[in-house]
Amino acid sequence: MRARLPVLLPLPLAAGAYDYRVPAGLAVAPGDVVRVPLGGREVLGVAWDGQADPDLAEGKLRDIRAVVSTTPLPANLRRFVEWVAAYTLSPPGAVLRMAISAPSAFDPAPTRIGWQRSASNGPKLTEARRKVLEALPPGAVLSTGELAAAAGVSAGVVRGMADAGLLQPAIIQAGNAFPRPDPEHPGPTLGAEQTAASLALREAAAERRFNVTLLTGVTGSGKTEVYLDAVAECLRRGRQALVLLPEIALSAQWLERFRARFGVDPALWHSELGSKTRANTWRAVAAGEVEVLVGARSALFLPFPDLGLIIVDEEHETAFKQEDGVVYHARDMAVVRARLEEAACVLVSATPSLETLTNAQSGRYRHLHLAERHGSAGMPRIELLDLRATPPERGRFLSPPLVEAVQATLARGEQAMLFLNRRGYAPLTLCRACGHRLRCPNCTAWLVEHRAQRRLQCHHCGHAEPIPTNCPECHAPGTLVPVGPGVERVVEEATALFPDARRIVMASDTLPGPAAARAAAAAISAREVDLIIGTQIVAKGWHFPHLTLVGVVDADLGLAGGDLRAAERTLQVLHQVSGRAGRAETPGRVLLQSFSPEHPVMQALLSGDLDSFLRAEAAGRRPGHWPPFGRLVALVVSSEEERAAERIARDLGLAAPRVEGVEVLGPAPAPLALLRGRHRRRLLLKARREVKVQEVVREWLARVAVPHNVRVQVDVDPVSFL
Ligand code: ADP
Ligand code: ZN
């Protein structure tokens, strides 16, 4: 046993692991969760691999106080923590914190005391006491309440028997709270195309070697059914499976499908779990008792001892990118974890990201494709409504052809959906007299009117204020007017146009939490609703069989702002929302309102030829070495003091690396130049694919001293450019 060991603390310390002494009599191995002193406190840490510094004076070392967990952090997870830290340029301790994000998992498990039969069996038993013994088989241990309920007697009877020595106290062993999903539970009969894909995925899951498969297919083609077969295969092999979903709160229908396929619920992991459930789940994952876990991106850092399969559903979703703390992309890190685990990874999407598609085309990933919708459902018919030719009435947002189509759909007793990716009533409030626009005091952003709550809100920092009656600038009364539509305004218009339709609004502020989303989905499936009006929530993987018309109020919305992936993302969300239409026998129809119907995104949606669109995107990015044909690292410099942010951004600009194949753009004020009261400047490093950007950036940052009031956030492979 070594006398000193490095211990990694779950804190954002740049130095990495600290050395501690292993006191005599304490057995500590790498991976053990330990308690160590730090300053005047005691903190949790993980005994790490590698050598402690032998030259460190004995007097500088402090003792490891205790080992607190019996299940060590698996070696693969330790390697993963190191890998993610190195790739994202984050302190390893900050990554470790995500891996032990259930601190109460290391508290001693509470012991529950119950009763078992004792040897002494008094001769004369009352009827009630006899029933208690009958309810307690030899060897079983039941709590007072359980035993009383099983015997149909009061708790007092049980306690009396204990006092009389007829029952003996014993520890109740915690059962496994995570029932086994049954891989042989019958699933649906797959079609020919689905069967072929299922077979290939099951083979991939059975390989016990690292492999990545991209599973594409139109919305409703059965991708979920197919990858659940891979989960079943993984279970047969006795390994654990992880399914990452972009928004677990919106996954009620997915969970129902899982239950139907495997007979039980999967274990869940997301930020809204209570601390007790978190602790139990963490422990059960570490003990190998959880066989399938479904979670948000943070589930990637759970201590699976034998992970055999990772599914990333809707792999193109930006929700997989974590933007604060450790900035990482869960889809990319899922591939890394699968490699370290010798596991299979399946990336699933109807509209894959150009990154993933490029990897499939170069042969790094396998590619399976489902070309047809399951059963008799065909793809919906997509039509463009040119808002220049058929504009809505003044002050309205639904054009006459869209209004007619909704009316006809409702008249047939079918469901219609209106989609606008913007919360609130109006994105901008303006003074008609002086032109003043109401903006957030903390952010470079307009305040969004939320009429139902009679408030103006900032969607970036949460700032809210009442709607003023006078213009704050020129003080004219009653001159403030809403400009542009938010989803609430579409609801208002729809209420006037279709007064008899039963409406539901699906937006993150009207459906807070999983229960509300589940109830909404159930009401829609049960045809208690005629018209669905919603923001991007409605574009998720819902299956609403009676929905036949989807109207997109502003198809151009995502195209503004020169984001590298604006067109790609607009295509993804519009394709997803279109895919909600006509999923059963009745054919679906999609109407896209646009001012630029000639735009390649609209044309790709119209023709259904997404491949050509992505090929054109690739051709546009390749020459300039934009991702995925080159690498980007963004630096965001921020401070409450504008001059400090400005100065450090300039220093970083002056110290920019002069390396072959590397170019630095900026510094420039970020589009969100002010966010939550912090002034922000951006620099963007663009490099050829073969450049080791982490090394370049590490050396770059080392050349600039950053004062305490300035933060420099590093974002490797940025998704957001705000
Ligand atoms: P995707 O994930 O490609 O959008 P899903 O797996 O959600 O497609 O399938 C769409 C719908 O069709 C779901 O309700 C699913 O249960 C059903 N489905 C798909 N394949 C089959 C099949 N082979 N047999 C019965 N139902 C199926
Ligand atoms: Zn704000």
mmCIF file of C-alpha atoms and ligand atoms in Angstrom, residues 188-191 194 217-227 257 313-314 348 350 370 374-375 541 543 580 583, ligand 1:
data_model
loop_
_atom_site.group_PDB
_atom_site.id
_atom_site.type_symbol
_atom_site.label_atom_id
_atom_site.label_comp_id
_atom_site.label_asym_id
_atom_site.label_seq_id
_atom_site.Cartn_x
_atom_site.Cartn_y
_atom_site.Cartn_z
ATOM 1 C CA PRO A 188 -43.593 -4.694 -32.547
ATOM 2 C CA THR A 189 -43.116 -6.724 -35.709
ATOM 3 C CA LEU A 190 -40.614 -4.799 -37.743
ATOM 4 C CA GLY A 191 -40.886 -4.096 -41.460
ATOM 5 C CA GLN A 194 -36.445 -1.829 -40.006
ATOM 6 C CA GLY A 217 -34.503 8.074 -41.353
ATOM 7 C CA VAL A 218 -37.489 10.277 -41.956
ATOM 8 C CA THR A 219 -39.630 11.251 -38.964
ATOM 9 C CA GLY A 220 -41.922 8.346 -38.093
ATOM 10 C CA SER A 221 -39.816 5.697 -39.826
ATOM 11 C CA GLY A 222 -39.340 3.723 -36.622
ATOM 12 C CA LYS A 223 -35.827 4.738 -35.586
ATOM 13 C CA THR A 224 -36.808 4.504 -31.928
ATOM 14 C CA GLU A 225 -38.211 0.982 -32.300
ATOM 15 C CA VAL A 226 -35.036 -0.050 -34.081
ATOM 16 C CA TYR A 227 -32.601 1.315 -31.539
ATOM 17 C CA ARG A 257 -42.816 3.422 -25.453
ATOM 18 C CA ASP A 313 -31.338 10.443 -29.796
ATOM 19 C CA GLU A 314 -31.854 13.644 -31.840
ATOM 20 C CA VAL A 348 -29.940 9.028 -34.144
ATOM 21 C CA ALA A 350 -33.915 12.542 -39.031
ATOM 22 C CA LEU A 370 -34.743 4.138 -42.947
ATOM 23 C CA HIS A 374 -43.788 2.950 -40.905
ATOM 24 C CA GLY A 375 -47.125 1.468 -42.015
ATOM 25 C CA GLY A 541 -40.568 13.824 -31.267
ATOM 26 C CA HIS A 543 -46.550 11.267 -32.087
ATOM 27 C CA ARG A 580 -45.531 15.967 -36.632
ATOM 28 C CA ARG A 583 -48.251 10.246 -38.741
HETATM 29 P P1 ADP B 1 -38.965 7.772 -35.461
HETATM 30 O O1 ADP B 1 -38.178 7.559 -34.186
HETATM 31 O O2 ADP B 1 -38.203 7.393 -36.688
HETATM 32 O O3 ADP B 1 -39.626 9.109 -35.588
HETATM 33 P P2 ADP B 1 -40.782 5.977 -34.210
HETATM 34 O O4 ADP B 1 -39.907 4.866 -33.785
HETATM 35 O O5 ADP B 1 -41.181 6.994 -33.217
HETATM 36 O O6 ADP B 1 -40.142 6.714 -35.460
HETATM 37 O O7 ADP B 1 -42.088 5.351 -34.910
HETATM 38 C C1 ADP B 1 -43.196 6.153 -35.280
HETATM 39 C C2 ADP B 1 -44.481 5.477 -34.837
HETATM 40 O O8 ADP B 1 -44.675 4.284 -35.556
HETATM 41 C C3 ADP B 1 -44.461 5.095 -33.370
HETATM 42 O O9 ADP B 1 -45.733 5.264 -32.805
HETATM 43 C C4 ADP B 1 -44.079 3.645 -33.410
HETATM 44 O O10 ADP B 1 -44.543 2.941 -32.277
HETATM 45 C C5 ADP B 1 -44.734 3.176 -34.677
HETATM 46 N N1 ADP B 1 -44.001 2.077 -35.273
HETATM 47 C C6 ADP B 1 -42.801 2.150 -35.861
HETATM 48 N N2 ADP B 1 -42.425 0.948 -36.327
HETATM 49 C C7 ADP B 1 -43.417 0.094 -36.022
HETATM 50 C C8 ADP B 1 -43.655 -1.310 -36.269
HETATM 51 N N3 ADP B 1 -42.764 -2.055 -36.905
HETATM 52 N N4 ADP B 1 -44.798 -1.833 -35.816
HETATM 53 C C9 ADP B 1 -45.701 -1.086 -35.168
HETATM 54 N N5 ADP B 1 -45.550 0.225 -34.917
HETATM 55 C C10 ADP B 1 -44.431 0.816 -35.341
#
